Tab-separated table of C-alpha atoms in Angstrom:
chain	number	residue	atom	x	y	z
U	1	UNK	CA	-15.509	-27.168	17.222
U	2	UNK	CA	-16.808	-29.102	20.262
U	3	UNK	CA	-14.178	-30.034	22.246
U	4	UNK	CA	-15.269	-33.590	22.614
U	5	UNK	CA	-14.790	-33.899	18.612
U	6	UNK	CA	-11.736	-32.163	18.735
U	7	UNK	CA	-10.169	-34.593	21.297
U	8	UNK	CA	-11.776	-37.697	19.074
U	9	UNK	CA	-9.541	-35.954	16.180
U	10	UNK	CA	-6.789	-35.571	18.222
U	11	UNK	CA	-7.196	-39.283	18.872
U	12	UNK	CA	-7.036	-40.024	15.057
U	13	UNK	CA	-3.656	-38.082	14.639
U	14	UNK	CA	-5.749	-35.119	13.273
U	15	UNK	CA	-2.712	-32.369	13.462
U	16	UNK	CA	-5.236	-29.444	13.212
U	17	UNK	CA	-7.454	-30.586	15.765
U	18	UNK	CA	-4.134	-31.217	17.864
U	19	UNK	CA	-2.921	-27.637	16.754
U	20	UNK	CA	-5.995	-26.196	18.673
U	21	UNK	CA	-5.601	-28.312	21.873
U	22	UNK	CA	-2.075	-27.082	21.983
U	23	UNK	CA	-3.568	-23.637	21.581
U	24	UNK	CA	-6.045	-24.260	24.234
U	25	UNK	CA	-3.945	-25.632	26.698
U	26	UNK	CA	0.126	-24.728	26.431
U	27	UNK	CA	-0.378	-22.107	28.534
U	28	UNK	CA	-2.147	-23.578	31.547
U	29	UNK	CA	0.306	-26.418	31.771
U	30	UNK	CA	3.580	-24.232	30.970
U	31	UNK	CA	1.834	-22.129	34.505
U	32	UNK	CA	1.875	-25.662	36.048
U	33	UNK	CA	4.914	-26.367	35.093
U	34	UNK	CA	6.115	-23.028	35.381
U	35	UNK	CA	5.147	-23.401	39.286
U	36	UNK	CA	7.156	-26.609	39.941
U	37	UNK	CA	10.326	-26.116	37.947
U	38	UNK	CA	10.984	-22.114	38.528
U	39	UNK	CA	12.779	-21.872	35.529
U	40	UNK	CA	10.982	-20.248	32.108
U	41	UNK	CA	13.029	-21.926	29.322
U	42	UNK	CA	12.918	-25.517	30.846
U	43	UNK	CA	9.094	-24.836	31.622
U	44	UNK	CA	8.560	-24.269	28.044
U	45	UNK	CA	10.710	-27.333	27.262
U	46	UNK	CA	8.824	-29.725	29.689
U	47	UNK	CA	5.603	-28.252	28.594
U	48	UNK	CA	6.602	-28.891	24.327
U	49	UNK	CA	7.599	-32.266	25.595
U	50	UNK	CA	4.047	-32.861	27.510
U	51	UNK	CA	2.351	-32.314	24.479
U	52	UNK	CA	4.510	-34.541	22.341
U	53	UNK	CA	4.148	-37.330	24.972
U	54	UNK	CA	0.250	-36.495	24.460
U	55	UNK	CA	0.392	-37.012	20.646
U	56	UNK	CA	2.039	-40.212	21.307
U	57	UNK	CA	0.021	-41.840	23.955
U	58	UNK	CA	-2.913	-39.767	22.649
U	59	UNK	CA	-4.627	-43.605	22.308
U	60	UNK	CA	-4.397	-44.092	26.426
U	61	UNK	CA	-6.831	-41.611	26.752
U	62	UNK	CA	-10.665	-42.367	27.671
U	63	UNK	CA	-13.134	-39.569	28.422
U	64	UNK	CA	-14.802	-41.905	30.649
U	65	UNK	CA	-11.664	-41.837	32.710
U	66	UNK	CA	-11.514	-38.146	33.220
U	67	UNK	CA	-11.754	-35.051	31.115
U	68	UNK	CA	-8.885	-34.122	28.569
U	69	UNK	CA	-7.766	-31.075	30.749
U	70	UNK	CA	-7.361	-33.067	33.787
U	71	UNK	CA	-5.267	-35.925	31.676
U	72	UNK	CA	-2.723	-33.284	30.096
U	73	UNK	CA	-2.704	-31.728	33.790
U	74	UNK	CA	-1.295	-34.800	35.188
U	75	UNK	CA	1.283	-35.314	31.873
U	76	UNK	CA	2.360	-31.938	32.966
U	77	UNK	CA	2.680	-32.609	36.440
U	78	UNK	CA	4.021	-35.638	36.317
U	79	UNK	CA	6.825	-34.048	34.030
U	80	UNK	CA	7.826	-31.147	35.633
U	81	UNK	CA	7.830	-33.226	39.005
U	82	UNK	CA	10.468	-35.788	36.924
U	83	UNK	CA	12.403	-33.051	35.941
U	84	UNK	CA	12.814	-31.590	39.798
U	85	UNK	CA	14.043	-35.135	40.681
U	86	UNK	CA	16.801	-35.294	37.721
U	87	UNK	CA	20.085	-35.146	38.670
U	88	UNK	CA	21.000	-31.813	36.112
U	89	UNK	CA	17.730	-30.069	37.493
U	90	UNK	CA	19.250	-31.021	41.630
U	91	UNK	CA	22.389	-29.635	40.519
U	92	UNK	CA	21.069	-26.058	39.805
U	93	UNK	CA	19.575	-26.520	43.111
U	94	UNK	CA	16.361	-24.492	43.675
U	95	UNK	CA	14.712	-23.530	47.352
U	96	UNK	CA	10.863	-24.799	45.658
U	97	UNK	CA	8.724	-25.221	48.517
U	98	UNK	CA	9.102	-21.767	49.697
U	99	UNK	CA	6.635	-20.399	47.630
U	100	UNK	CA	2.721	-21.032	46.400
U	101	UNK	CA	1.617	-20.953	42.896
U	102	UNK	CA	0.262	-17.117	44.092
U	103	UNK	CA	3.822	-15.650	44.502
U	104	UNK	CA	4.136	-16.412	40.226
U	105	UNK	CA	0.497	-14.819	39.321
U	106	UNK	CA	1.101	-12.476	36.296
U	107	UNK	CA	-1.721	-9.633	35.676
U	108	UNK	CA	-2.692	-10.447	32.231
U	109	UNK	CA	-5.163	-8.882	30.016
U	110	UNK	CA	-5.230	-11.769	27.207
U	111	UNK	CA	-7.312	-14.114	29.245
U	112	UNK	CA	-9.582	-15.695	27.481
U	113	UNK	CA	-12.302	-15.796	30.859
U	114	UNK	CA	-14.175	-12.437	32.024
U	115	UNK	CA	-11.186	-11.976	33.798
U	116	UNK	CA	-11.581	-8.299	35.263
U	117	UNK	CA	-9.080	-5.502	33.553
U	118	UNK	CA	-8.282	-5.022	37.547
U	119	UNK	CA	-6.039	-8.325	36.782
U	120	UNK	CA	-6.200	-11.891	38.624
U	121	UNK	CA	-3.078	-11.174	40.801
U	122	UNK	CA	-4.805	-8.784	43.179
U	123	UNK	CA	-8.043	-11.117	43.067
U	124	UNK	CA	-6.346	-14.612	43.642
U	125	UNK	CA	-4.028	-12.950	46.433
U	126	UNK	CA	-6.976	-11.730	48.260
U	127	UNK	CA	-7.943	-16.034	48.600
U	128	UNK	CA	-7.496	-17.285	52.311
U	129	UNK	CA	-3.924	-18.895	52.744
U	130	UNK	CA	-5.886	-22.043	53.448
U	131	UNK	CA	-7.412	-21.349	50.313
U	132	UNK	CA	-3.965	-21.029	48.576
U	133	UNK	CA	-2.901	-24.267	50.374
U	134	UNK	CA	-5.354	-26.622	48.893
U	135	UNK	CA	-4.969	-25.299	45.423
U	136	UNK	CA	-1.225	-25.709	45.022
U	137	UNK	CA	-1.517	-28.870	46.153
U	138	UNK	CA	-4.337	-30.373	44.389
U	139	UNK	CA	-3.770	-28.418	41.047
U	140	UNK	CA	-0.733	-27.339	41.134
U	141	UNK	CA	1.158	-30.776	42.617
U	142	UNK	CA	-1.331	-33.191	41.380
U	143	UNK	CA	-2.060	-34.469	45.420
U	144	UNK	CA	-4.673	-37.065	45.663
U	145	UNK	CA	-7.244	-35.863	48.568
U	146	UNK	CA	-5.186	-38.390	50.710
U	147	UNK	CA	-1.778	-36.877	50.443
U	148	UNK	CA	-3.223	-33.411	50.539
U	149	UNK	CA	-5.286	-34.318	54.278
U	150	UNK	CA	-2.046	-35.834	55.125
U	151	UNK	CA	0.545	-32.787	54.472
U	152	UNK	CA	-2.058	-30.470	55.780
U	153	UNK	CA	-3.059	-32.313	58.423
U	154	UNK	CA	-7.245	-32.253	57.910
U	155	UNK	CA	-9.551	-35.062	57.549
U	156	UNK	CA	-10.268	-36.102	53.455
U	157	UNK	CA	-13.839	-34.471	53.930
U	158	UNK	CA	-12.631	-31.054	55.015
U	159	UNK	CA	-10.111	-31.084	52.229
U	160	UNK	CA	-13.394	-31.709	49.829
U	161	UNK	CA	-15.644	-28.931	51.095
U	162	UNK	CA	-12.799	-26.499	51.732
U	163	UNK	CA	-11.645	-27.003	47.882
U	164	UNK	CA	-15.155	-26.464	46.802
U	165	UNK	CA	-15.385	-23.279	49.423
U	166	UNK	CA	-12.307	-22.297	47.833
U	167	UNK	CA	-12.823	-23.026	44.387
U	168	UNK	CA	-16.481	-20.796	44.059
U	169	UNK	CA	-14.446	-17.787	46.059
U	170	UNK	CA	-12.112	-18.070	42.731
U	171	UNK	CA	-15.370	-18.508	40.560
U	172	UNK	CA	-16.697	-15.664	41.857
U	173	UNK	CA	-13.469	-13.460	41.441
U	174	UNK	CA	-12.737	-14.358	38.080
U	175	UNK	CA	-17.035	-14.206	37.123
U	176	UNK	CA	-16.843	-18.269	35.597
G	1	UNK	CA	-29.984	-38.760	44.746
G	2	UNK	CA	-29.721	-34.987	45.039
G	3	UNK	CA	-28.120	-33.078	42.174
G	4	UNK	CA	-27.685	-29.875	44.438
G	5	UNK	CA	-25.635	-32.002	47.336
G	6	UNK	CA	-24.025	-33.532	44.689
G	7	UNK	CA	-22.793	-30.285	43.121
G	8	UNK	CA	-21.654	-29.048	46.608
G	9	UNK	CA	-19.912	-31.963	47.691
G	10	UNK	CA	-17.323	-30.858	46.259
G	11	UNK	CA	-16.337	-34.142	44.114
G	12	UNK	CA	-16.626	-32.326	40.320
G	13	UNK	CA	-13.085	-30.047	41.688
G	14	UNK	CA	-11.284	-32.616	42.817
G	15	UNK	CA	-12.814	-34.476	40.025
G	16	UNK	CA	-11.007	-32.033	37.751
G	17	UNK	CA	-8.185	-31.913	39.494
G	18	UNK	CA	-7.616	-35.159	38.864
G	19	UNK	CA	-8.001	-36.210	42.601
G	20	UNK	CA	-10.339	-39.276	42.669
G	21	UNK	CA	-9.888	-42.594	42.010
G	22	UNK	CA	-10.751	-44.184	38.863
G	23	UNK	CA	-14.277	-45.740	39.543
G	24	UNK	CA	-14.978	-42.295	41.209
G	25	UNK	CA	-14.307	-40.628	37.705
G	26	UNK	CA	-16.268	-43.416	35.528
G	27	UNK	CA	-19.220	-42.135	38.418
G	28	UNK	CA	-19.107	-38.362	37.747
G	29	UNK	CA	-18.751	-38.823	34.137
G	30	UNK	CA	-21.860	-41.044	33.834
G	31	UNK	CA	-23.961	-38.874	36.129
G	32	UNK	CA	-22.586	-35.714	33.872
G	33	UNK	CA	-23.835	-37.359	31.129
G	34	UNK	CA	-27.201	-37.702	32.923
G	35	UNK	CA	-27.402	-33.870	34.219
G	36	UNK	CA	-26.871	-31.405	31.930
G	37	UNK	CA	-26.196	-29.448	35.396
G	38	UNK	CA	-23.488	-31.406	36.355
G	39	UNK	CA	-21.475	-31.366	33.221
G	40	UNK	CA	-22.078	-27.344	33.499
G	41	UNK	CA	-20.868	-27.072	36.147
G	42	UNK	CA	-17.515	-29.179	35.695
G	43	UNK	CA	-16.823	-27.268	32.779
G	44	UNK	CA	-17.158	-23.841	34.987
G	45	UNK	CA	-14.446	-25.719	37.081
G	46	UNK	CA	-12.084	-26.408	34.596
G	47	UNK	CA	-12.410	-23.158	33.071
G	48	UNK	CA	-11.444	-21.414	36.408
G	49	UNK	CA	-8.516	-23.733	36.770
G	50	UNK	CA	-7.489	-23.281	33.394
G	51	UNK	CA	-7.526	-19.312	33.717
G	52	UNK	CA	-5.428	-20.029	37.279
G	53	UNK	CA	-3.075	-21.989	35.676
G	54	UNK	CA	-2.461	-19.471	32.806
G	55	UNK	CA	-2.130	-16.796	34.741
G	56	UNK	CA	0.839	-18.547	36.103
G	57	UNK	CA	2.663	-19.051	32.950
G	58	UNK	CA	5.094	-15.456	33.330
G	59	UNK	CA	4.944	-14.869	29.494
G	60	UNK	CA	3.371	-16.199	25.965
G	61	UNK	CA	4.575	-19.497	25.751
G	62	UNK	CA	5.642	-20.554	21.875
G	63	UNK	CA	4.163	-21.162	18.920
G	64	UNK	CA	2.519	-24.940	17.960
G	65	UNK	CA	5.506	-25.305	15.319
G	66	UNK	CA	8.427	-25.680	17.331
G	67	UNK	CA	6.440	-29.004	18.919
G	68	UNK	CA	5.268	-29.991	14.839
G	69	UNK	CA	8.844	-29.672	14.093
G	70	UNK	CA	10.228	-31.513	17.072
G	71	UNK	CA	7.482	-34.340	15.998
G	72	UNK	CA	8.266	-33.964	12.177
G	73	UNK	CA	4.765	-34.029	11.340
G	74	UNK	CA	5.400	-31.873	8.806
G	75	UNK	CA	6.042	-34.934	6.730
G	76	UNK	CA	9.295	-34.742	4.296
G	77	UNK	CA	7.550	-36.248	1.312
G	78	UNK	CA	4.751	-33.612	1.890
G	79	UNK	CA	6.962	-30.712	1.951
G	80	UNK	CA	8.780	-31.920	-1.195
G	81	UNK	CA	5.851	-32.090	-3.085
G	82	UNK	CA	4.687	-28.896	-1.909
G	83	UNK	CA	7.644	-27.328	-2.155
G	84	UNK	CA	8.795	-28.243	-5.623
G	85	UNK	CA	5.968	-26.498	-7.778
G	86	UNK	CA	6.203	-23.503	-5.180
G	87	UNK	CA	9.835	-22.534	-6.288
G	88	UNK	CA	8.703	-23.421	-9.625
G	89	UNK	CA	5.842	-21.391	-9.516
G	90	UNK	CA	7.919	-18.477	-7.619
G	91	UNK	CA	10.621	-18.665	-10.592
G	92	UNK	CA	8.022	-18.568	-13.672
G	93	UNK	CA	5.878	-16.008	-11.870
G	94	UNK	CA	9.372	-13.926	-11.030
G	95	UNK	CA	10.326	-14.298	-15.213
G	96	UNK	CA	7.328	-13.761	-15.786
G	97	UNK	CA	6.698	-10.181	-14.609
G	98	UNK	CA	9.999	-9.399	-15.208
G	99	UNK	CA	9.728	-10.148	-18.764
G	100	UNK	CA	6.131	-7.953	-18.618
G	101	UNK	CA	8.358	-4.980	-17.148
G	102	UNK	CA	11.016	-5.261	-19.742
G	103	UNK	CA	8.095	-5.390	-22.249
G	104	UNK	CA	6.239	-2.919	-21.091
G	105	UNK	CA	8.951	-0.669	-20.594
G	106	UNK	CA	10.564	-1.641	-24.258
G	107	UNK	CA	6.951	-0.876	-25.256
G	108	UNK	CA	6.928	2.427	-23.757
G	109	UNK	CA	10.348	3.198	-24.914
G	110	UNK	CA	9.575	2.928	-28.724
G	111	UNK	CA	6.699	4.470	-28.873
G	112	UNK	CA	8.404	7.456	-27.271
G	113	UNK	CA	11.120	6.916	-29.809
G	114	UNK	CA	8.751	6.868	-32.143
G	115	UNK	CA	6.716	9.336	-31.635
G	116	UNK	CA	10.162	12.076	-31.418
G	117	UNK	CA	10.935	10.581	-34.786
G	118	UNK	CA	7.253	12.046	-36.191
G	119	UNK	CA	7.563	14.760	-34.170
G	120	UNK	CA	11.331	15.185	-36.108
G	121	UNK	CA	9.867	14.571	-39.035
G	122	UNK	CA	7.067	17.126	-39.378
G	123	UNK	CA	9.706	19.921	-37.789
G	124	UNK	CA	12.129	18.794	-40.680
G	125	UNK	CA	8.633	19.138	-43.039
G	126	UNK	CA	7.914	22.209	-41.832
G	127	UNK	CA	11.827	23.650	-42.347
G	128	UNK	CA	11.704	22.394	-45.952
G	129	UNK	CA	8.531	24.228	-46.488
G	130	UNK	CA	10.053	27.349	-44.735
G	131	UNK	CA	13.238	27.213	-46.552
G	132	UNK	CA	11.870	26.321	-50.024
G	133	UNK	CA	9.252	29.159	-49.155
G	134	UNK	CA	12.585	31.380	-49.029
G	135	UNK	CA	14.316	30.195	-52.086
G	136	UNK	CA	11.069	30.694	-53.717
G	137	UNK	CA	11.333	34.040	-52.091
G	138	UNK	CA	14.715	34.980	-52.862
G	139	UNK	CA	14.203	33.852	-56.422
G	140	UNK	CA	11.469	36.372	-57.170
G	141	UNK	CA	13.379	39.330	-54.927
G	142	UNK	CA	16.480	38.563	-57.075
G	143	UNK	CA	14.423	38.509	-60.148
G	144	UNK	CA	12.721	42.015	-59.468
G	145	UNK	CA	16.119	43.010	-58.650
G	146	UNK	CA	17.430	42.124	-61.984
G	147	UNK	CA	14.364	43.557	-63.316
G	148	UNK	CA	15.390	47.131	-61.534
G	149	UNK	CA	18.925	46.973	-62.194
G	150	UNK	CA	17.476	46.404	-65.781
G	151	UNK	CA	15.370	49.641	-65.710
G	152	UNK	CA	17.675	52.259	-63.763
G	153	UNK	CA	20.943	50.829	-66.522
G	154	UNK	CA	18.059	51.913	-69.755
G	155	UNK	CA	19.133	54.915	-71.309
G	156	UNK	CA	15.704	55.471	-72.597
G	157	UNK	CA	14.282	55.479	-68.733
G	158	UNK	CA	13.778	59.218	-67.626
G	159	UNK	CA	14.433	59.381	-64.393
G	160	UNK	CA	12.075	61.928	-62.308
G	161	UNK	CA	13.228	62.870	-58.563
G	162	UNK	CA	9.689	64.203	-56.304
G	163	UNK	CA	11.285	66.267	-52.987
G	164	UNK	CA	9.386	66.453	-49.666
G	165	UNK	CA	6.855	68.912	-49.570
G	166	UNK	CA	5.196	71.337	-46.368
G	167	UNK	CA	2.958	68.313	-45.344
G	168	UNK	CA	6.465	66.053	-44.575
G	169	UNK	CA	9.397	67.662	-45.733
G	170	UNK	CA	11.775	64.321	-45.357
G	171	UNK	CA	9.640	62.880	-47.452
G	172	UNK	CA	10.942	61.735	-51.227
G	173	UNK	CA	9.985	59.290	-53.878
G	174	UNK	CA	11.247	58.515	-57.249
G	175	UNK	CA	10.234	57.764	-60.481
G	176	UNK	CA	11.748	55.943	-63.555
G	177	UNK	CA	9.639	56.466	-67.032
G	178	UNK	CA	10.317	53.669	-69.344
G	179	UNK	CA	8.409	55.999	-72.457
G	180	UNK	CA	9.262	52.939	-74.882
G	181	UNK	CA	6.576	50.799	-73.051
G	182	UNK	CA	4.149	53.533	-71.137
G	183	UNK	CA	5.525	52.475	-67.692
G	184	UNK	CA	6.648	54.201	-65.022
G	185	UNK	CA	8.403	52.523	-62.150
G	186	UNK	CA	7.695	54.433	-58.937
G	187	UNK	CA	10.314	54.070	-55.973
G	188	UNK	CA	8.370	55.330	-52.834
G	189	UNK	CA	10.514	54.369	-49.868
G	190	UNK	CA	10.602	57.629	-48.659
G	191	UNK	CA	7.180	57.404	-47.819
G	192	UNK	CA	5.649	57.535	-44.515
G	193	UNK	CA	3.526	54.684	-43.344
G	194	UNK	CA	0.321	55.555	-44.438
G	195	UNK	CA	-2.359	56.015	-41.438
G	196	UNK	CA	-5.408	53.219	-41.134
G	197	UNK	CA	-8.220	54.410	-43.800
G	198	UNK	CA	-5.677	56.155	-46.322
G	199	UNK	CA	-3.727	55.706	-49.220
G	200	UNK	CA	-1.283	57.153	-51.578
G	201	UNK	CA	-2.531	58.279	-54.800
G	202	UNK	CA	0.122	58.827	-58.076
G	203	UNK	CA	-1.055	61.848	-59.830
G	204	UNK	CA	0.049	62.427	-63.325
G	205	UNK	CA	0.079	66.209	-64.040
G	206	UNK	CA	0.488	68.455	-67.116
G	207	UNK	CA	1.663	72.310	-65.371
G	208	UNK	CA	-0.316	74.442	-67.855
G	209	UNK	CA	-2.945	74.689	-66.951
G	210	UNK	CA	-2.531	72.386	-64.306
G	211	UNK	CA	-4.184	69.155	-64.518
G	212	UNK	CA	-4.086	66.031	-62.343
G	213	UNK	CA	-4.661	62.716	-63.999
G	214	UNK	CA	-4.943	59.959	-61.724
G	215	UNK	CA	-2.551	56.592	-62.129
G	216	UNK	CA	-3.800	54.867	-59.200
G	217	UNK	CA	-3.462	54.259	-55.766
G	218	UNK	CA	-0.938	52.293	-54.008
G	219	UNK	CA	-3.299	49.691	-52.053
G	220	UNK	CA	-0.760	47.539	-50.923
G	221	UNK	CA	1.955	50.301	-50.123
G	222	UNK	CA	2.158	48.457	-46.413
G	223	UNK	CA	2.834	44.514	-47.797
G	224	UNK	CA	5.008	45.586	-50.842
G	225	UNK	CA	8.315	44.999	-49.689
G	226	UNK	CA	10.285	46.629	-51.980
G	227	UNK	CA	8.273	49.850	-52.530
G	228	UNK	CA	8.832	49.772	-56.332
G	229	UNK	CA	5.402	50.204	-57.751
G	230	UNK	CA	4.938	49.674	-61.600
G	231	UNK	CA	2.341	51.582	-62.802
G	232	UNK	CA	1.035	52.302	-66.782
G	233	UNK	CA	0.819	55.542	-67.668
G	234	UNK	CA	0.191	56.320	-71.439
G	235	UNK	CA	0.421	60.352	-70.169
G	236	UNK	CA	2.682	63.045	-71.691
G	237	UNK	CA	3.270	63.654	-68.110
G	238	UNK	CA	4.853	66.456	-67.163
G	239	UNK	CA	5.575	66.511	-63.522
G	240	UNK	CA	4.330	63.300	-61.258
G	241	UNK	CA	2.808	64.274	-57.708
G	242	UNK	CA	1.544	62.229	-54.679
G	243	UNK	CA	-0.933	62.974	-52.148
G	244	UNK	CA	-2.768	61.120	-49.288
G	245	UNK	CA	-6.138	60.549	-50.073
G	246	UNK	CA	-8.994	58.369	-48.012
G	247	UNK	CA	-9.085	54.832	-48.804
G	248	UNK	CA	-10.231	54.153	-52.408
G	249	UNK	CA	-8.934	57.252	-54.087
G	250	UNK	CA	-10.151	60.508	-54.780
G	251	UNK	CA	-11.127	62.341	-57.616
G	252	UNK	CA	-8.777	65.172	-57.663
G	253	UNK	CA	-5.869	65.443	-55.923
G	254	UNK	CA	-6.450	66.975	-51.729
G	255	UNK	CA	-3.655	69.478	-52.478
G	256	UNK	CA	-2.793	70.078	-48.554
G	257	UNK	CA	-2.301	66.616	-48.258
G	258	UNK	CA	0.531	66.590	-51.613
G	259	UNK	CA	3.531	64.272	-50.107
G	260	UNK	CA	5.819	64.819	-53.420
G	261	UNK	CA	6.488	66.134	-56.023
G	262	UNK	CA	8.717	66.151	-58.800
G	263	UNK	CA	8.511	68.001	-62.391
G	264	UNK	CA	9.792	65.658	-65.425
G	265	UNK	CA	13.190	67.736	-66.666
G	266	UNK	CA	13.469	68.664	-70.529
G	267	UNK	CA	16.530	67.664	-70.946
G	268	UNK	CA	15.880	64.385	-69.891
């Protein structure tokens, strides 16, 4: 089904048509979440409870304002982000900005992209660490183009190109 | 306005990321809806970032029904209304091919049962034919036995011993004359088997000068199970002889091949 529809279903309270966007998209936002909490089972907890916050507030949505992905991306981020700042998640006390989004790469053969059998890890590692950089913060931590310039110290228009420099390098690895 | 610079200006990733502001993103999604390229190429974006951000996620993550549960959109009312005719239909389905099985193997069962009963039934059949053939039997053997008992107790039977002669020495027969009737009863269980193609042959015989007259030959010497031959002879017999003689009888007696021989005594 066209994903467009599907999201317009989703919108109706359409379970099915929810069932598949879960399907679609649990994964990539229990790696996001994955990235900022360090911790499997509460990963898979924030990530249920992204979705269910979805299927609640699946009205506030607008494709005009961005696409689907990129709106259950920021639920996800937003959450996991919450859930480093809660006083239970402080107590267990994790060391998170010592490591990228790179360090948790898993070699997986179930990809649904032309990911080669050689596995993502070894492709994705092989990115520049600037490379690395801009793509935890932007996708990973949800940083505006402002606050990523800002923590790395670039001006907003190198951040742009760089991304896109960054972003075809990882096209071109994984063949998309 | 340049697709191309567009495209590399790198506003569709952070567009995707989720970067811009929200007049940028009401811009980039009019313009994809304008340029076919555009939207292609956001969608290459997102898929990238999409298989990034999997690859992240350290193992399967679960299934869509722990979130339905947590939700409870599998509606109560639904499930009771699906689940009520499923036991149902579980239970009679369940009795039902049990009470098939239990039919089937009652079926089975009976007809085995039955069919031992026929099978009983024609061996019984079979025993009453074999044991009535027996009385039957036993009837006529006692009857013939009365009937012999009956001729060797007449005082007017001569009795007439024939000894072995050179051809089979061991071999003896006897015979019992009833005059009063023209029979003689003729005992041969002394006999040899005959060989396949020949048969005994009673010779009646008057000594001077010496003259065979046949009585017959004993065709069914083999099935008779007594031996005891009756046999009419209306001769004034003086001795009574047997030989072996080719299937059918002979005319005269082959003397070489004379089994017994006994002469009737005087006296008697």
């Amino acid at each position: 089904m066209h994903l467009d529809l599907l999201v317009e279903k989703f919108q109706q309270q359409d379970v099915k048509a929810f069932e598949s966007l879960y399907n679609m998209y649990s994964k990539s936002m229990h790696g996001v979440i994955y990235n900022i909490v360090r911790d499997y089972d509460l990963a898979e907890e924030v990530m249920q409870d992204v979705f269910i916050k979805a299927w609640h507030n699946a009205s506030n949505y607008s494709i005009e304002k961005g696409r689907f992905f990129t709106w259950i991306l920021n639920i996800a981020r937003n959450a996991a982000i919450d859930k480093t700042r809660s006083k239970s998640f402080k107590n267990t006390s994790k060391n998170l900005n010592a490591e990228f989004f790179v360090d948790i790469l898993q070699d997986q053969d179930n990809l649904d992209n032309k990911t080669d059998a050689l596995g993502i890890k070894k492709y994705v590692s092989k990115l520049a660490s600037k490379c690395i950089e801009v793509i935890e913060l932007l996708y990973f931590k949800g940083y505006t183009q402002k606050e990523a310039s800002e923590t790395l110290d670039m001006p907003i228009g190198t951040i742009k190109t760089r991304n896109r420099n960054c972003i075809n390098e990882l096209r071109l690895m994984l063949k998309i | 306005m340049d697709i191309e610079d567009y495209i590399d200006s790198g506003i569709l990733e952070l567009y995707v990321a989720g970067a811009l502001s929200e007049k940028e993103n009401q811009e980039v999604y009019a313009l994809m809806q304008k340029h076919p390229e555009i939207l292609d190429e956001v969608l290459k974006i997102e898929a990238a970032i999409k298989t990034l951000t999997e690859a992240a996620s350290p193992d399967k993550t679960q299934a869509f029904d722990t979130v339905k549960v947590r939700l409870g959109l599998e509606d109560t009312d639904h499930k009771v209304i699906t689940l009520k005719p499923k036991t149902r239909y579980k239970w009679y389905s369940f009795t039902g091919w049990a009470a098939c099985i239990l039919f089937a193997i009652g079926f089975f069962w009976l007809a085995n049962e039955n069919n031992q009963l026929k099978n009983q039934i024609s061996t019984t059949q079979s025993t009453n034919e074999f044991l009535e053939f027996q009385i039957e039997k036993a009837n006529k053997s006692l009857t013939e036995s009365k009937k012999l008992i009956a001729v060797l107790r007449d005082r007017n039977i001569i009795s007439v011993p024939l000894a072995g002669q050179a051809v089979y020495p061991d071999a003896y027969a006897k015979v019992y004359w009833d005059k009063s009737n023209n029979n003689i009863y003729l005992d041969v269980q002394g006999l040899p088997t005959p060989p396949e193609g020949k048969v005994y042959q009673v010779w009646s015989l008057k000594l001077n000068p010496l003259t065979p007259t046949s009585l017959g030959t004993l065709d069914n010497f083999k099935t008779d199970e007594n031996k005891i031959f009756t046999i009419e002879n209306a001769n004034d017999s003086e001795a009574f002889g047997i030989t072996l003689e080719p299937a059918g009888g002979s005319e005269s007696p082959t003397l070489d091949q004379l089994y017994t021989l006994g002469t009737v005594t005087a006296t008697s």
